[in-house]
Coordinates of C-alpha atoms in Angstrom, one line a residue:
M1 CA 105.4 103.1 92.1
L2 CA 107.9 101.5 89.8
D3 CA 107.6 97.9 91.2
V4 CA 111.1 98.3 92.7
P5 CA 111.5 97.1 96.3
C6 CA 112.8 99.8 98.6
V7 CA 114.8 99.7 101.8
T8 CA 114.3 103.0 103.7
M9 CA 117.0 103.8 106.3
R10 CA 114.6 105.8 108.4
E11 CA 112.3 105.1 111.3
N12 CA 109.3 106.4 109.4
T13 CA 108.2 107.5 106.0
E14 CA 105.6 109.8 104.4
W15 CA 105.0 107.1 101.9
V16 CA 103.2 104.7 104.3
E17 CA 101.3 103.1 101.5
T18 CA 104.5 101.6 100.1
V19 CA 105.2 99.9 103.5
E20 CA 101.6 98.7 103.8
D21 CA 101.7 97.3 100.2
G22 CA 104.9 95.4 101.1
W23 CA 107.2 97.2 98.6
N24 CA 109.1 99.2 101.2
V25 CA 110.7 98.2 104.5
L26 CA 111.8 100.6 107.2
V27 CA 115.1 99.6 108.8
G28 CA 116.2 102.8 110.6
A29 CA 120.0 103.1 111.2
D30 CA 120.5 99.6 112.6
Y31 CA 123.4 98.0 110.6
E32 CA 122.1 94.4 110.9
M33 CA 118.6 95.3 109.8
I34 CA 120.0 97.2 106.8
V35 CA 122.2 94.4 105.7
D36 CA 119.4 91.8 106.2
A37 CA 116.9 93.9 104.3
I38 CA 119.3 94.5 101.4
A39 CA 120.2 90.8 101.2
G40 CA 116.7 89.4 101.5
F41 CA 114.0 91.9 100.7
E42 CA 112.2 91.2 97.4
G43 CA 109.0 93.2 97.8
A44 CA 105.4 92.2 97.4
G45 CA 103.9 90.5 94.5
E46 CA 101.1 92.9 93.6
R47 CA 100.5 96.6 94.1
S48 CA 97.3 98.0 95.4
G49 CA 97.2 100.8 92.8
V50 CA 97.0 103.5 95.5
F51 CA 99.3 105.7 93.3
G52 CA 97.4 104.9 90.1
R53 CA 97.9 102.4 87.3
G54 CA 100.7 104.2 85.4
D55 CA 98.5 105.3 82.6
A56 CA 97.8 108.9 83.5
S57 CA 99.5 110.4 80.5
E58 CA 97.5 108.2 78.1
R59 CA 94.2 109.1 79.9
L60 CA 95.1 112.8 79.7
C61 CA 95.8 112.5 76.0
E62 CA 92.5 110.8 75.4
V63 CA 90.6 113.5 77.3
L64 CA 92.4 116.4 75.6
G65 CA 92.0 114.7 72.2
S66 CA 88.3 114.3 72.6
F67 CA 88.0 117.9 73.9
L68 CA 90.0 119.4 70.9
S69 CA 88.3 117.4 68.2

């Protein structure tokens, strides 16, 4: 969501979209996989927008402003 690559030390995640988008990698408890992921994982170039565009508060203010005026 914040364009920050994530190394998840679990076998699975509820946030599968982050793995599918390439921003998250699951490494479990394997020491070598953890070290390799931390050293070399940079994350994907683009996000799919599955969690929005980061402008929800602006859109909410616009809607509320038009409703109240």
